[in-house]
Amino acid sequence: MTATRPLSLVTGASAGIGEAFARELAARGHDLVLVARREDRLRALADELQRTHGNSCEVIAADLSDPAAPESLCRALESRGLQVDWLINNAGYGLPGTLVANPWQAHADFVQVMMTAPTELAWRLLPGMHERRYGRVVNVASLAGFVPGTAGHTLYAASKAYLIKLSQSLALENRDAGVHVSALCPGFTWSEFHDVTGTRQKMNAMPGFMWLAADEVARQGIEAVERGKVVHVPGRINRTIKAITEWLPDRLALWLSHRQSGRYRNHHD
């Protein structure tokens, strides 16, 4: 890695918003560490970005549902002499069904990926950012972290609300060290997410104005953290939903959230 290029680590970089972050950061002159389970996809993306932008792209295949993965990942960085300037905690997925419809191990894996791993990666990488007096951390949360929880995908909104609160605290704790921390909170985004959760057919019935492209979400996330914006909700319609939800009485907001969630979520799987 050259001294003039920031080094960005992107988790969940094999598709969707994570891949979009990798492409946008590479175009802005960053070297990259790409992390995900699917090594073949990571290597194809790394080769493409290196040819296009002349940057360096390291590939580390890791399953963040493994509690040992964050420490192992950071040891791999150290062994390669890599110092992370930007941490993009993007890895995530949805777990369809109610709480009791899934085995406990599925929930434990989900909490590990969505909450524990991003927290541990920040804990392990922030000290180096402090030493260099520069760093950026983007925790990819969701508009779901602001609206009332719904039946089905029980832990998803809860995990995203956690990332928002975590980002707010980290932003305050690290701002005097030259480190900016932001929670990026997109709404509906074109990606593989809904194919994996089995809700693609429902999602295709949603109006087009509700959606943002992954590259636009990533671009706004990068610009927000650079400005020191602690929480960013991309898209006017998403900001409107957030504002309405905050204004409504809790009981009414919960009822509306439950009623509307049937359009894009399977309540009783």
CSV table of C-alpha atoms in Angstrom, one decimal, residues 52 59 91:
chain,number,residue,atom,x,y,z
A,52,THR,CA,-9.5,-0.1,-13.7
A,59,VAL,CA,-8.9,-10.3,-0.4
A,91,ALA,CA,-21.9,-7.3,6.2
